[in-house]
Coordinates of C-alpha atoms in Angstrom, one line a residue:
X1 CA 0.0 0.0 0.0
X2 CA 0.8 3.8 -0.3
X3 CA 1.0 6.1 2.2
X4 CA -2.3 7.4 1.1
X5 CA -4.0 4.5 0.9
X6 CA -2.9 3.3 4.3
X7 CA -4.9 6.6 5.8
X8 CA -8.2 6.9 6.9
X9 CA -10.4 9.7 7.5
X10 CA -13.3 9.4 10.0
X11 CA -16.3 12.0 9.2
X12 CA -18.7 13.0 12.0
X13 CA -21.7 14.9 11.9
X14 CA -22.6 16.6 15.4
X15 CA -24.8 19.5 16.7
X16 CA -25.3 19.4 20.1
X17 CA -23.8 16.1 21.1
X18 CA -21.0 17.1 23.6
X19 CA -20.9 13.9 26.1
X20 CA -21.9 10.8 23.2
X21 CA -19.2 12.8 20.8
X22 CA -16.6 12.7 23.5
X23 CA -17.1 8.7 23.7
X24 CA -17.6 8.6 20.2
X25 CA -14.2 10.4 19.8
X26 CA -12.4 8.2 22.4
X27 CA -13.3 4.7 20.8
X28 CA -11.3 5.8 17.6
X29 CA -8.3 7.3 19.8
X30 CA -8.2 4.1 21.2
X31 CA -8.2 1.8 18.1
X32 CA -5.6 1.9 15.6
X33 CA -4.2 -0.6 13.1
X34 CA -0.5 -0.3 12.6
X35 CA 0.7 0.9 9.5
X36 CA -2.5 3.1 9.3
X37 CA -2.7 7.0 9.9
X38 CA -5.7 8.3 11.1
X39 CA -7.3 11.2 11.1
X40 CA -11.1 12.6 12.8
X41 CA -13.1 15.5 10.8
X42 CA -15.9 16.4 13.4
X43 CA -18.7 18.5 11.0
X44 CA -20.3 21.1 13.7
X45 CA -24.0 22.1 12.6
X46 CA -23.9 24.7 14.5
X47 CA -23.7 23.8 18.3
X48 CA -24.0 25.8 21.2
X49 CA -22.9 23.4 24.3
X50 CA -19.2 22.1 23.6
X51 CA -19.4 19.9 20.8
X52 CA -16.2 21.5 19.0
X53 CA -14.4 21.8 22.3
X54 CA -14.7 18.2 23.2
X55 CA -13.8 17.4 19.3
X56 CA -10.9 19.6 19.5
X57 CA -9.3 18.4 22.9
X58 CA -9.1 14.6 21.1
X59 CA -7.6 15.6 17.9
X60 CA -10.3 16.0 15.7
X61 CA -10.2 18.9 13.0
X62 CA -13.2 20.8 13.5
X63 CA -15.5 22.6 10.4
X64 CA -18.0 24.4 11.5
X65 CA -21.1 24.3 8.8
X66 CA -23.9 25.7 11.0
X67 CA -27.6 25.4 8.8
X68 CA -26.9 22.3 6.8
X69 CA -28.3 19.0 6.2
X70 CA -26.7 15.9 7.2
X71 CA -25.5 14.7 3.6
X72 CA -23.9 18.0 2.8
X73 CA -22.2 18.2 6.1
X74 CA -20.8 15.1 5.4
X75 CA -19.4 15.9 1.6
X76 CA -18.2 18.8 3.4
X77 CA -16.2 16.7 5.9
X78 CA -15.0 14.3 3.2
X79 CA -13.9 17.1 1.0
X80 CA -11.9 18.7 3.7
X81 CA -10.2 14.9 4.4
X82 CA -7.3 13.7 3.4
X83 CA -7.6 9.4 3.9
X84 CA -8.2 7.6 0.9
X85 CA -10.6 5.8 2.9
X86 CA -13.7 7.7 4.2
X87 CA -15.1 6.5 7.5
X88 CA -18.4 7.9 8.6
X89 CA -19.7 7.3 11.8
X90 CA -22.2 9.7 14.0
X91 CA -21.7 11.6 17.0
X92 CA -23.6 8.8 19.4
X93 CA -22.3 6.0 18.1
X94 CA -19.0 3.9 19.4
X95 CA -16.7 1.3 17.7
X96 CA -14.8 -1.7 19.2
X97 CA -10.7 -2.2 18.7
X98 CA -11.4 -4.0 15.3
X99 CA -12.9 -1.8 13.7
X100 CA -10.1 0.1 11.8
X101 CA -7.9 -2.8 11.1
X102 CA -11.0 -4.8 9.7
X103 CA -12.3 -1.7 7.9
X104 CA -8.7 -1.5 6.2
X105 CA -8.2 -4.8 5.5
X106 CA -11.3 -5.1 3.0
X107 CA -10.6 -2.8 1.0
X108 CA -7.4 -5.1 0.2
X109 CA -9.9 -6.2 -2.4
X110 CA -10.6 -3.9 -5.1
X111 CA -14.1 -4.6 -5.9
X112 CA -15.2 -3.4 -2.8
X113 CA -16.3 0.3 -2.3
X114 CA -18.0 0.0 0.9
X115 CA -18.0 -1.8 4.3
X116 CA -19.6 -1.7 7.8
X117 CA -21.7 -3.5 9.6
X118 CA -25.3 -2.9 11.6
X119 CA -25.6 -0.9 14.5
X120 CA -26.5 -2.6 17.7
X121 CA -28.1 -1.6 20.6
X122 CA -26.5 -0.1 23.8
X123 CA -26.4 -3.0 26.2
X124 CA -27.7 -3.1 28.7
X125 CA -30.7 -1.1 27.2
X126 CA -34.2 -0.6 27.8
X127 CA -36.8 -3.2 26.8
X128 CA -37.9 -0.8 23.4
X129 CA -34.3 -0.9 22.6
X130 CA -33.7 -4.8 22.6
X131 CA -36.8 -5.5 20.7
X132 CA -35.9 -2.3 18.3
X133 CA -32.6 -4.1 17.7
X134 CA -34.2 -7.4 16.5
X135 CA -35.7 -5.2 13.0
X136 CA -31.9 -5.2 12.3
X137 CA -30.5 -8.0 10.5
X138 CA -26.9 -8.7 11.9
X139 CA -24.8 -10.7 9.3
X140 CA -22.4 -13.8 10.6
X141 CA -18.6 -13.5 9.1
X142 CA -18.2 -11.0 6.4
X143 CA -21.2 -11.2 3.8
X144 CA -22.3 -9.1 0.9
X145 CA -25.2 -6.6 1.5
X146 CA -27.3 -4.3 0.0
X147 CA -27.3 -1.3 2.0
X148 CA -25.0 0.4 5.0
X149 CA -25.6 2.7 7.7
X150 CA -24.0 6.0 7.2
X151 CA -23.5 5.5 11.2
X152 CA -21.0 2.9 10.5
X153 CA -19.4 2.8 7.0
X154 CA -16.2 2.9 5.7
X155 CA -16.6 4.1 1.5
X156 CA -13.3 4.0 -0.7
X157 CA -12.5 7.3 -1.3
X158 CA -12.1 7.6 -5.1
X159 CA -16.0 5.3 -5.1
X160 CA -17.5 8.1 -3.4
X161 CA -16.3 10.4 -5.8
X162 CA -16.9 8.9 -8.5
X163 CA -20.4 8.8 -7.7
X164 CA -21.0 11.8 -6.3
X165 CA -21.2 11.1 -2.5
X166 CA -24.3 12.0 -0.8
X167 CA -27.0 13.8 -2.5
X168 CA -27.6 17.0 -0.7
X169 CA -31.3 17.2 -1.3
X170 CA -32.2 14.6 1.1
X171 CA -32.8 15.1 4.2
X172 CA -32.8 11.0 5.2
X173 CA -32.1 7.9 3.4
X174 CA -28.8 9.5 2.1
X175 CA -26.9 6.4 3.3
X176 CA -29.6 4.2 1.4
X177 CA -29.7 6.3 -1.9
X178 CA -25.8 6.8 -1.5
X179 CA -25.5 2.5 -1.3
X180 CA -27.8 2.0 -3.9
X181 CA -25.4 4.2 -6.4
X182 CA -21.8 2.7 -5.3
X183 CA -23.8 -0.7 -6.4
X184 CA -25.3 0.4 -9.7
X185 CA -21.3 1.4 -10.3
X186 CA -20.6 -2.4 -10.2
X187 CA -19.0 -1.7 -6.9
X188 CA -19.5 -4.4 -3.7
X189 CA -21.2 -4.2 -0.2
X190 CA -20.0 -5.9 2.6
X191 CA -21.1 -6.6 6.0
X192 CA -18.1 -7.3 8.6
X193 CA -19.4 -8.1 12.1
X194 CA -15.7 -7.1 13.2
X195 CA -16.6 -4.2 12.6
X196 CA -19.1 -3.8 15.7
X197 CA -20.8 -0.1 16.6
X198 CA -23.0 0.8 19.4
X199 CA -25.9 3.3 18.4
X200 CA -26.9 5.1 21.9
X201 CA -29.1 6.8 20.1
X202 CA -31.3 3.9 19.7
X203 CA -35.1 4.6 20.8
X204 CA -35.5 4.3 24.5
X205 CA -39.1 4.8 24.7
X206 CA -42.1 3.9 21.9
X207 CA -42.1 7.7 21.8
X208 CA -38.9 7.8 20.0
X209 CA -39.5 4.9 18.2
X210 CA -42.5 7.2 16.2
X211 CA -40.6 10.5 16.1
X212 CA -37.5 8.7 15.2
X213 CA -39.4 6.8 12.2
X214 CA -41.6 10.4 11.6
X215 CA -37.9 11.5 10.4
X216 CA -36.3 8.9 9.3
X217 CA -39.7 7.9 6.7
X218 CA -39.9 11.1 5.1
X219 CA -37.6 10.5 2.1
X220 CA -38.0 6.8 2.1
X221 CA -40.8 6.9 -0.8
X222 CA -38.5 9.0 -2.7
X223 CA -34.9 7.1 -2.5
X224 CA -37.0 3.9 -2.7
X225 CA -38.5 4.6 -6.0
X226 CA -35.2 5.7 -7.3
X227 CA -33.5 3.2 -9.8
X228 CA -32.0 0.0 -10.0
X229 CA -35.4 -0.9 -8.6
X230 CA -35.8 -4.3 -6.6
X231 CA -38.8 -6.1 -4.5
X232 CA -37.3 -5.2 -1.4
X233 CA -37.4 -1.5 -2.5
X234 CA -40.6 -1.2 -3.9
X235 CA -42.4 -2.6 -1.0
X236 CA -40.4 -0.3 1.3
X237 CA -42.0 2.3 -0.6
X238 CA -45.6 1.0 -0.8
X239 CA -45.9 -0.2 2.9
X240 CA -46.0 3.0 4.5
X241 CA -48.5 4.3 1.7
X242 CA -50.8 1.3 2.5
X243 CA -50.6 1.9 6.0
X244 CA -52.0 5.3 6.0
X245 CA -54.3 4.9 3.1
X246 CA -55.3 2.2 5.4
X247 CA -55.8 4.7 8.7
X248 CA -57.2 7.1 6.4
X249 CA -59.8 4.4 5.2
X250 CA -60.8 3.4 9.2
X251 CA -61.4 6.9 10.0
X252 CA -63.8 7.7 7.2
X253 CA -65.6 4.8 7.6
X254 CA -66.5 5.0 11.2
X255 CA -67.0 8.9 11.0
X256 CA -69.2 7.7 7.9
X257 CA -71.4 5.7 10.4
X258 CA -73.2 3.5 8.2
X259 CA -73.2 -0.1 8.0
X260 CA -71.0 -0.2 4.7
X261 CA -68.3 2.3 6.5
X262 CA -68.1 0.4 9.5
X263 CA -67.5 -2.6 7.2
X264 CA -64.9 -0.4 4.9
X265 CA -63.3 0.7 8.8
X266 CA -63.1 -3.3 9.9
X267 CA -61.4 -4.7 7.1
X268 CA -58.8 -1.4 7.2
X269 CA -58.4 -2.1 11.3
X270 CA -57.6 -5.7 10.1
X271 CA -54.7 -4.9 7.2
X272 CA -53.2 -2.5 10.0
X273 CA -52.8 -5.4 12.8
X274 CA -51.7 -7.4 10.1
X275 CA -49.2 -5.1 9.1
X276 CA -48.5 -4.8 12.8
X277 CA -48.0 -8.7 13.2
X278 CA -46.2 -9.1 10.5
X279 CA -43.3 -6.1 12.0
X280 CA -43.5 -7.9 15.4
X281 CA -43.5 -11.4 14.3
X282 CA -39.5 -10.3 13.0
X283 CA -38.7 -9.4 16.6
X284 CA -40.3 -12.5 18.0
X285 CA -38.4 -14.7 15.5
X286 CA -35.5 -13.6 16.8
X287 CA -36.7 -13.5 21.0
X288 CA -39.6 -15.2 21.8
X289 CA -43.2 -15.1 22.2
X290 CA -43.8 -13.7 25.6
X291 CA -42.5 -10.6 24.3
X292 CA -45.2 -10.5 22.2
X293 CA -46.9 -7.8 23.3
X294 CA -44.5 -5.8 23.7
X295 CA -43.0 -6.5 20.2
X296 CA -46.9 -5.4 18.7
X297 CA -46.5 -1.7 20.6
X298 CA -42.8 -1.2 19.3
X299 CA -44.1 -2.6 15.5
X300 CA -47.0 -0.3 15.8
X301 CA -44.7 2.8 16.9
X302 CA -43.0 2.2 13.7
X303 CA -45.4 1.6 11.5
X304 CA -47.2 4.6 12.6
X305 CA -44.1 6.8 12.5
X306 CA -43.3 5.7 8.7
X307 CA -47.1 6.3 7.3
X308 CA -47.6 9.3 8.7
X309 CA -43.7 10.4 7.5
X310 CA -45.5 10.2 4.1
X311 CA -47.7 13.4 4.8
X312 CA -45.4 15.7 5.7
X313 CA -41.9 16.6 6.1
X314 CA -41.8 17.4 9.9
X315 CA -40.3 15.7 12.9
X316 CA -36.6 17.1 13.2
X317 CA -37.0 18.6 16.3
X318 CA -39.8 16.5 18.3
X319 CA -36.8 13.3 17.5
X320 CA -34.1 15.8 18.6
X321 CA -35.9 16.6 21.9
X322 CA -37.0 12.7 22.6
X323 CA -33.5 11.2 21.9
X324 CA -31.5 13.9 23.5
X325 CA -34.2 14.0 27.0

């Protein structure tokens, strides 16, 4: 390898995240992989507690990009670097010893543009967290996939460029629409599970499980419908449309009142606990069925969260407030 591309550049997001930075920040001082220069770009949307402090005082270079979206904060951050390989995690997320050393060691291989792995749940967590953890799937070994987590990816620098890196007018589902492009350029996905990250930002309560969804769901439709098209794409687009055409449906029949709207209402009540099942039973596979329950309440916080993301393009700040209280 060259000197440049035995460097790394991590690229963090952060408004407002002083403490979870600060651990975020100390995982990757800790970690290393010999041979391998590191370096930390922390992307300040404009805090006010002390985010760039806390940045500065571990090494991290520190832009300050107040008023920007997430995707162009991190083109920022990746333009400012100076690694051949971009690593972005976020501000409240944490990475084990491995996770450089694996990260480097893929891209040994030349057909791979991206690597990572799925977040997992702070342990030990609340009960919303560990059955919020089970919607992930969490590969074995090293295995090809189809999408990455902006929280815990590692993209090949000259890949990103070449496909434009994250497109600025999203406000969510950059990492999706930014995966879907390094594949459509013939380059590979993989999945290392040695490359483990903790996401404290995970939803504690079902409250942030619906404001955290409200967010995430707005551009979901949008990147989804976006080519190359797949199954698993196009019904990530539909389902939340269903859902609320579905809630839409309920209300207008029982409001309606007559016998043929409380019929229309029923059979709508019974796609949306379908729908809800079907989310829970996922959890349950991988738990069991006395947390069945409680599988049904976080599956109909999400479901909820992703129909109603389809109305409207609000939720920033009530997910702001409920993962930050």
């Amino acid at each position: 390898m060259t000197d440049r591309a035995s460097s790394l550049s991590f690229v963090i997001p952060v408004r407002n995240d002083a403490a979870r930075l600060g651990r975020c920040l100390q995982t990757i001082v800790e970690g290393g992989a010999p041979g391998c220069r590191v370096e930390i770009i922390v992307a300040d949307n404009g805090s006010t507690d002390e985010s760039p402090a806390v940045a500065r005082a571990l090494g991290a270079k520190v832009l300050l990009l107040p008023g920007l979206r997430l995707g162009e904060l991190r083109n920022r951050g990746a333009a400012a670097a100076t690694g051949e390989i971009l690593a972005f995690l976020d501000a409240d997320h944490e990475i084990v010893p491995a996770w450089i050393p694996s990260a480097m060691q893929a891209f040994d291989q030349p057909e791979i543009g991206a690597v990572g792995a799925p977040y997992h749940a702070p342990s030990p967590g609340t009960w919303v967290q560990r059955l919020y953890d089970r919607l992930r799937d969490h590969p074995v070994g090293r295995q090809p996939v189809d999408w990455l987590g902006t929280g815990n990816m590692a993209v090949r620098r000259s890949v990103f460029q070449a496909v434009g890196g994250f497109d600025i007018s999203l406000e969510t589902c950059e990492d999706v629409d930014l995966c879907r492009k390094i594949r459509a350029a013939g380059h590979g996905l993989i999945a290392d599970t040695r490359m483990r990250n903790i996401h404290h930002g995970d939803p504690r309560t079902l409250g942030q499980v619906f404001f955290g969804e409200l967010w995430r769901g707005r551009d979901n439709i949008r990147v989804s419908l976006r080519p190359p098209w797949s199954l698993r794409t196009l019904v990530s687009a539909a389902l939340p449309l269903a859902n609320l055409i579905a809630c839409t449906m309920m209300i207008v029949g029982l409001v309606a009142g007559s016998r043929s709207g409380r019929l229309i209402a029923a059979a709508a009540l019974g796609y949306i606990l379908m729908a809800i099942a079907v989310r829970a039973s996922v959890m349950i596979r991988r738990a069991g069925i006395a947390d069945w329950p409680k599988a049904c309440a976080v599956a109909a916080a999400y479901e909820s969260g992703r129909a109603l993301a389809v109305t409207g393009r609000f939720g920033y700040r009530r997910r702001r407030r409920a993962a930050l209280a």
